[in-house]
XYZ file of C-alpha atoms in Angstrom:
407
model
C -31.843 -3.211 23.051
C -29.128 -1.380 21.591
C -25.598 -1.341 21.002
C -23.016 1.500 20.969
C -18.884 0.135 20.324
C -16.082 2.073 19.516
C -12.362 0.657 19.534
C -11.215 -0.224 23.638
C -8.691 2.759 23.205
C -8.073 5.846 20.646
C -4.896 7.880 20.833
C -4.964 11.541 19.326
C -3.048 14.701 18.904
C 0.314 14.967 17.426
C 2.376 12.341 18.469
C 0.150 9.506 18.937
C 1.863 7.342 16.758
C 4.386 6.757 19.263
C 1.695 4.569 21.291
C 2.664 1.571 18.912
C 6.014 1.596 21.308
C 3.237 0.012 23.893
C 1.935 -2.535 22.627
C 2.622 -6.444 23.299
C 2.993 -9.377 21.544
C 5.460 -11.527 19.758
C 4.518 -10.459 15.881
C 2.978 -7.828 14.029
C 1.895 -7.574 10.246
C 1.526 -3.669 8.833
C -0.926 -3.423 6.181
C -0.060 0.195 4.188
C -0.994 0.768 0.746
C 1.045 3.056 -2.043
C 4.281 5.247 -1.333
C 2.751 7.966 0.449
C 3.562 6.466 4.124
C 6.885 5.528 3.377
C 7.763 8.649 1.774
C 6.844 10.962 5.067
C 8.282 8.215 6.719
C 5.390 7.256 9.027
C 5.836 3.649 7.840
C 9.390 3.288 9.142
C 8.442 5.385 12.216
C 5.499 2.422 12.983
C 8.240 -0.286 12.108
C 10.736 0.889 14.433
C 8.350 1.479 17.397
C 6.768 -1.994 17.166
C 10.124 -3.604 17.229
C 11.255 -1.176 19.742
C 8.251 -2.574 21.726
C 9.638 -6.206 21.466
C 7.863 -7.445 17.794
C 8.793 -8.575 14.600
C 7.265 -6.821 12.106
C 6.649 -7.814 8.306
C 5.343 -5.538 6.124
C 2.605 -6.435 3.520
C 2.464 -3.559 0.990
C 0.763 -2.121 -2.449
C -2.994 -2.240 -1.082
C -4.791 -0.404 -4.259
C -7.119 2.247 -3.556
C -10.603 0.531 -3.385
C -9.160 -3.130 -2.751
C -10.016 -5.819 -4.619
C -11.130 -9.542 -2.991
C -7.813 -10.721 -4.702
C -5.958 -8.664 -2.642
C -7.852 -9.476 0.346
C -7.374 -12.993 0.076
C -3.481 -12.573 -0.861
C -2.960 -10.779 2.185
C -5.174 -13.230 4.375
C -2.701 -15.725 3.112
C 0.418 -13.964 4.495
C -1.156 -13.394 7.850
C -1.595 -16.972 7.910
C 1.984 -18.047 7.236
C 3.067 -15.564 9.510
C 0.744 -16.076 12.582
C 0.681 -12.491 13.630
C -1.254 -11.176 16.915
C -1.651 -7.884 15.866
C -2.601 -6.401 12.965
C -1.338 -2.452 12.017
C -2.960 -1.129 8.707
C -1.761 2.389 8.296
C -3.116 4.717 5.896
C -6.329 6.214 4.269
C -9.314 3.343 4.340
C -8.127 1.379 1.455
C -5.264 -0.613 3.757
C -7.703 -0.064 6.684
C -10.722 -1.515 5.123
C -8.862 -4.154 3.217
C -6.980 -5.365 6.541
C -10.491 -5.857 8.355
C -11.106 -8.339 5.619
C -8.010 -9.906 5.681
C -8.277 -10.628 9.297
C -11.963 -12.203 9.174
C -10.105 -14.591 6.966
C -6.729 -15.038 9.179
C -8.849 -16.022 11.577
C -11.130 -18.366 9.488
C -9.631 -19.769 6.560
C -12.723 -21.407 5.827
C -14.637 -18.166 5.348
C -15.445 -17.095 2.221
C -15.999 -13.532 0.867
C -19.473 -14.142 0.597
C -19.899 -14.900 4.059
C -17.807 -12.023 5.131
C -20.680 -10.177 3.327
C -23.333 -11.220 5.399
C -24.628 -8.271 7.676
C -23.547 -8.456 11.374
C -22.772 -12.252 10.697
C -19.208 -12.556 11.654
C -18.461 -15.401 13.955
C -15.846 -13.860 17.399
C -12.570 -12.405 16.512
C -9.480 -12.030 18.524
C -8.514 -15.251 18.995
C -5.759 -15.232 16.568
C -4.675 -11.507 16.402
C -5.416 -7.848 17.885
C -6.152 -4.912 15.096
C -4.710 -1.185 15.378
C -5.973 1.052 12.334
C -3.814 4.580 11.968
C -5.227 6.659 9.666
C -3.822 8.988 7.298
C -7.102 10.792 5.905
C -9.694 12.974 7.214
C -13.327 11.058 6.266
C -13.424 7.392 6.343
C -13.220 7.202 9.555
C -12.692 3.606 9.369
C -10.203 3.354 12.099
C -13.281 3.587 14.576
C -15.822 1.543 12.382
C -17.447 -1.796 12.651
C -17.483 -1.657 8.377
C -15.009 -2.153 5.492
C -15.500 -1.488 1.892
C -14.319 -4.255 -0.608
C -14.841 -3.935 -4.373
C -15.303 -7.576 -6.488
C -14.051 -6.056 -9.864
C -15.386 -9.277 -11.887
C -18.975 -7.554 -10.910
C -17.544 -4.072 -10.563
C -19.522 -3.503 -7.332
C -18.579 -2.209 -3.925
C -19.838 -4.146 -0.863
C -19.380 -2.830 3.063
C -19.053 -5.551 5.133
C -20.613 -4.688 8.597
C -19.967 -6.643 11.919
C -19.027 -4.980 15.008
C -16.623 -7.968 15.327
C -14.067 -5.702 12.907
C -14.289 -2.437 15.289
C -10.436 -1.914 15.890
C -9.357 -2.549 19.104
C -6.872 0.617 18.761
C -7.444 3.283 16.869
C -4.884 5.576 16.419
C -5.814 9.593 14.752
C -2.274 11.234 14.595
C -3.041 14.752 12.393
C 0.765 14.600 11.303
C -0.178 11.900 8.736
C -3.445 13.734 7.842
C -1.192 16.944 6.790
C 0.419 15.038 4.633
C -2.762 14.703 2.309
C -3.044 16.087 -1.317
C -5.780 18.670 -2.351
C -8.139 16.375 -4.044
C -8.336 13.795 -1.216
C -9.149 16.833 1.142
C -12.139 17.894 -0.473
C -13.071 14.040 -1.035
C -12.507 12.702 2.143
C -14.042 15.689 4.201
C -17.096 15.247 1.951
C -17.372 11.568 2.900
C -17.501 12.707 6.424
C -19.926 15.292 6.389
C -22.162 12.873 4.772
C -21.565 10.338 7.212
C -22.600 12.375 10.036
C -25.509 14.029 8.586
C -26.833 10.224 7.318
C -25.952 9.069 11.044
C -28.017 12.127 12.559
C -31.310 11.262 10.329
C -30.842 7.319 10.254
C -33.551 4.898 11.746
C -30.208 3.735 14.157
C -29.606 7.153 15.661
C -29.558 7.443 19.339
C -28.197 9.293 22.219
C -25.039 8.643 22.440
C -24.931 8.844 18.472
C -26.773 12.087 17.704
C -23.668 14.558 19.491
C -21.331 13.188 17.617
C -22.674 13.725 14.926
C -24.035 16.738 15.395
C -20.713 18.466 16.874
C -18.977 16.981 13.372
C -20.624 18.688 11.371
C -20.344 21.821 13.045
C -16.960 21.257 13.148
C -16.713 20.339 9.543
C -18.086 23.445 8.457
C -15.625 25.683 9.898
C -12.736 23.492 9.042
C -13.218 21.729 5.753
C -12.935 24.498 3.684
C -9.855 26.483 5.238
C -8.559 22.682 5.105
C -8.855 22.458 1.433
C -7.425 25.950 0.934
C -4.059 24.658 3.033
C -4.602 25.356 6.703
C -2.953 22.928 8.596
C -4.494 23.741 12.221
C -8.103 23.374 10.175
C -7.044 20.159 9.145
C -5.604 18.803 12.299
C -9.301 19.969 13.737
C -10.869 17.761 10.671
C -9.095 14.498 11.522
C -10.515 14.674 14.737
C -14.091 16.006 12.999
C -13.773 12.594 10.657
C -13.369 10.466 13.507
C -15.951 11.844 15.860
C -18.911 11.379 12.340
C -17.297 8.004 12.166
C -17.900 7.267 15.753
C -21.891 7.893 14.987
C -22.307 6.460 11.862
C -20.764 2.944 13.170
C -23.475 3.025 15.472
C -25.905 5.073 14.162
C -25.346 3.201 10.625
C -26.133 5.001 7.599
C -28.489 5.633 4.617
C -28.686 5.524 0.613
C -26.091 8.184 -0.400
C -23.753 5.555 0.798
C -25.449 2.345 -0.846
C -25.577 4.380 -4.323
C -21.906 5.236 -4.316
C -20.959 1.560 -3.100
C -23.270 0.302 -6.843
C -21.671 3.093 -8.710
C -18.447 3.806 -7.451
C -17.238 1.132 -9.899
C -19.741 -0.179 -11.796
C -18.067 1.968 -15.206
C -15.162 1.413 -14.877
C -15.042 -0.123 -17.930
C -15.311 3.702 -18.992
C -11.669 4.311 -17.437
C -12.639 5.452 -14.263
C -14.239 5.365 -10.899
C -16.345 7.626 -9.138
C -14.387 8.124 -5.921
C -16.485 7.327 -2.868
C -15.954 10.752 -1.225
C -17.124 12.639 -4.427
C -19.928 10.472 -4.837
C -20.984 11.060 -1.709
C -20.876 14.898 -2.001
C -22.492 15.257 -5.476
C -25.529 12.695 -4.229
C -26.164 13.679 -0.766
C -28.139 16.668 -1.678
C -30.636 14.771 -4.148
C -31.276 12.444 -1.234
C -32.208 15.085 1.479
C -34.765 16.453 -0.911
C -35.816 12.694 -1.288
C -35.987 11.657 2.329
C -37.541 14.908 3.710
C -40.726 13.673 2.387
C -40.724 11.625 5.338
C -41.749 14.123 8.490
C -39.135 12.473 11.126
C -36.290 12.808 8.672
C -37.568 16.642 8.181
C -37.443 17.822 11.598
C -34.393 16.190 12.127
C -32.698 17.689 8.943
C -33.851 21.506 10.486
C -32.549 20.413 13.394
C -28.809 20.031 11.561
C -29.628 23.229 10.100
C -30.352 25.025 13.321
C -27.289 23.592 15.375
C -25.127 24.971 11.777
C -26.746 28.586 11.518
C -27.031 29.256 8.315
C -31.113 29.973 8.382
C -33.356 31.876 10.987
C -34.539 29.065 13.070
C -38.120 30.778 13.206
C -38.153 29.519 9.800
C -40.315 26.705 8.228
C -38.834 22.422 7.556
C -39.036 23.205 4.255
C -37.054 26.276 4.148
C -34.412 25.004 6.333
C -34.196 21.628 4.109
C -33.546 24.140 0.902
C -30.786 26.123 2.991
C -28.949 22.939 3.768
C -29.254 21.593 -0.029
C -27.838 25.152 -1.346
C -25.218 25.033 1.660
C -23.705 21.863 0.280
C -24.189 22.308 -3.088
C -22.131 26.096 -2.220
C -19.477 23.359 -0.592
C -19.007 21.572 -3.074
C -18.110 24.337 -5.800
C -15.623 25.399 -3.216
C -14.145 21.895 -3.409
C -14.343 21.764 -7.141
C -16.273 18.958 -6.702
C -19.199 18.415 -9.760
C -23.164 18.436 -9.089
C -23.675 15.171 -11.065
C -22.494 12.554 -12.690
C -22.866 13.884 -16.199
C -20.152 16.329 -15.875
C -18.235 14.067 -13.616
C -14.467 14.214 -15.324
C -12.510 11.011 -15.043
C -9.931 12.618 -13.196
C -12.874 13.604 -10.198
C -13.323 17.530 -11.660
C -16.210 18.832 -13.351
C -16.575 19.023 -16.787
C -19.253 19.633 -19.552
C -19.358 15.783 -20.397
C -17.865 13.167 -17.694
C -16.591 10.059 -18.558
C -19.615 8.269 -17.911
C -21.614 8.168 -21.191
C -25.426 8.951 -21.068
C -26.538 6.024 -23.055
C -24.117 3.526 -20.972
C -25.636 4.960 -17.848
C -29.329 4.649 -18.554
C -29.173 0.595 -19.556
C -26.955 -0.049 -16.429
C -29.147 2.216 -13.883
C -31.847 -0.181 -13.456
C -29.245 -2.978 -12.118
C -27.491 -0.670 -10.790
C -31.225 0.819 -8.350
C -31.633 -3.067 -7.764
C -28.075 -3.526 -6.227
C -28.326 -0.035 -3.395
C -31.418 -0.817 -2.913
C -30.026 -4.261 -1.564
C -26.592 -2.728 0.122
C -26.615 -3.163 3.873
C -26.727 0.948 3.958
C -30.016 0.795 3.137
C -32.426 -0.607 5.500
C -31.393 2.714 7.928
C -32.287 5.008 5.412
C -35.313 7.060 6.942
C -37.424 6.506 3.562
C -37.178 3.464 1.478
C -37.483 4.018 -2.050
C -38.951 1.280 -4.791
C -36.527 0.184 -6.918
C -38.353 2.512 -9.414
C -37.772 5.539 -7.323
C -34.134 4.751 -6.766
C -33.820 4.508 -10.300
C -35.469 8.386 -10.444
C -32.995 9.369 -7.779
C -30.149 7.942 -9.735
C -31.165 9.434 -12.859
C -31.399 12.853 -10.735
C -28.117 12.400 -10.022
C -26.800 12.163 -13.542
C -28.554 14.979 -14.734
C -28.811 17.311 -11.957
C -32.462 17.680 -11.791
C -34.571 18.454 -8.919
C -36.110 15.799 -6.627
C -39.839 16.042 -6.889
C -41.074 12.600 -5.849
């Protein structure tokens, strides 16, 4: 038996963030993170609605991109003073991802981060509070998501916690707040959720009901991502509905090891002064890992299938010729998103460079740990082909140098 969930209701198109006027309840908690939703005003707009619909509202802001368990458990602590019963994060899927965590623990104090960890081992939500995510970005897609990403900074590691328990009951994909998004987090973002859906089309999970969603994502993310980034608005309205629909399979679907190596590395040097942002991470290593899993026959076939449904190669031709067009499609993709190949030339402010931030000697005595640690994310066990922890550390190494995959 299977399971397919999705939040009970989604509002979209322009406008939608009016449908906060309907909701009920004596007190509500928004979750935002920086300045960016106040200063379009989209926070005061969800403020006045939920009071207009009959709540007090308190505001918990300053979520950091890529929240920390400190902040998690800070904000757990507010929602338990205030007793809210419902929960509004607004924003990209920092605020998002760190309210899912700060609700497990609203609703049991007694849980620890570690347990939160534990894969589809949350005990029943929704006895304290209802959750509404609005999102402001076009990839995460965690609005419709039974996962949240929570970085312990102490171990500078990034863990998902998975439970369908933290779907949102609302979800709420208003492109007005999407247009509002700078360059760089285009290109990011709309990386993230092409590799979403094209890990949720080839995963062990897929389905379906999963497989045309993702499917009709990424054909809609290849028209529209681009034009997007270059600063049209009706191609980015398009990709905030794109986002969600790759979002909606990969919750279900799950996904693979592009995700659990940028969850080990996305922080692990930031002693360096950096991160490498999830959405870049995710465009620089999907490529090395559909040369790696098309060794495996299933995830082949499956991978010419993308390619057929997305045009760009004569479908008379062979797996392996269709498995090159789609590596030198998103490798083209990237360059148009000025988004590097590899870590090694991986700037520190996310651009490419002739020598990134992350030095080559630091990164060859942490990639060992670093193989062990996505090899035991909870992305992993979907991934079409496991890897040894010594070919994970070949595939990482590919990814810092730019090398071909050949194993």
């Amino acid at each position: 038996m299977a399971r397919f969930t999705l939040p009970r209701d989604l509002y979209h198109g322009k406008g939608a963030l009016e449908a906060l006027k309907t909701f009920k309840g004596k007190r509500a908690i928004i979750c935002v993170g920086g300045g960016s939703m106040k200063r379009f005003g989209f926070l005061d707009r969800a403020e006045a609605y939920l009071k207009e619909a009959g709540m007090e509202v308190k505001i918990f802001d300053g979520i950091e991109p890529d929240p920390s368990v400190d902040t998690v458990m800070r904000g757990a602590q507010v929602m338990i003073d205030y007793q809210p019963d419902w929960i509004v994060a607004i924003g990209g899927g920092s605020p998002i991802d760190a309210a899912k965590a700060m609700w497990i623990k609203y609703e049991y104090p007694d849980c620890t981060f570690e347990d939160m960890c534990k894969v589809f081992g949350i005990p029943e939500l929704r006895k304290k509070a209802h959750f509404c995510a609005v999102s402001s970005t076009s990839g995460t897609a965690t609005e419709v998501t039974a996962f949240s990403i929570i970085t312990d900074y102490q171990k500078g590691i990034k863990y998902p916690i998975a439970d369908f328990e933290i779907t949102p009951d609302v979800a709420i994909v208003d492109p007005e707040l999407a247009e509002t998004m700078p360059k760089k987090l285009v290109a990011h973002t709309g990386m993230d959720a092409m590799t979403h859906a094209i890990e949720a089309y080839v995963s062990t999970a897929n389905c379906n009901y999963t497989d045309p969603l993702a499917i009709h994502a990424i054909e809609m993310i290849m028209k529209d991502l681009v034009p997007s980034y270059n600063g049209d608005m009706a191609a980015r309205d398009r990709m905030h509905d794109a986002q969600c629909l790759a979002g909606m399979a990969f919750s279900n679907a799950l996904l693979g090891i592009v995700h659990s190596m940028a969850h080990k590395t996305g922080a692990i040097f930031a002693d360096y002064g950096a991160h490498i942002i999830h959405g870049a991470a995710n465009a620089m290593y999907l490529p090395k890992v559909i040369a790696f899993n098309a060794k495996d026959e299933t995830a082949k076939k499956r991978y010419g299938v993308i390619v057929d449904y997305m045009g760009i190669c004569d479908k008379s031709a062979s797996d392996d010729e269709k498995i090159k067009a789609l590596i030198a499609y998103l490798r083209k993709m990237n360059d148009e998103l000025n988004i590097p190949h590899c870590i090694k030339h991986y700037g520190a402010d996310s651009y490419p460079c002739e020598q990134g931030f992350v030095p080559e000697d630091v990164f060859l005595a942490r990639v060992h740990d670093i193989a062990v640690n996505a090899l035991a994310d909870a992305c992993t066990g979907s991934n079409p082909r496991q890897p040894s922890v010594e070919e994970m550390e070949k595939l990482l190494k590919c990814c810092y140098y730019d090398t071909e995959v050949d194993f």
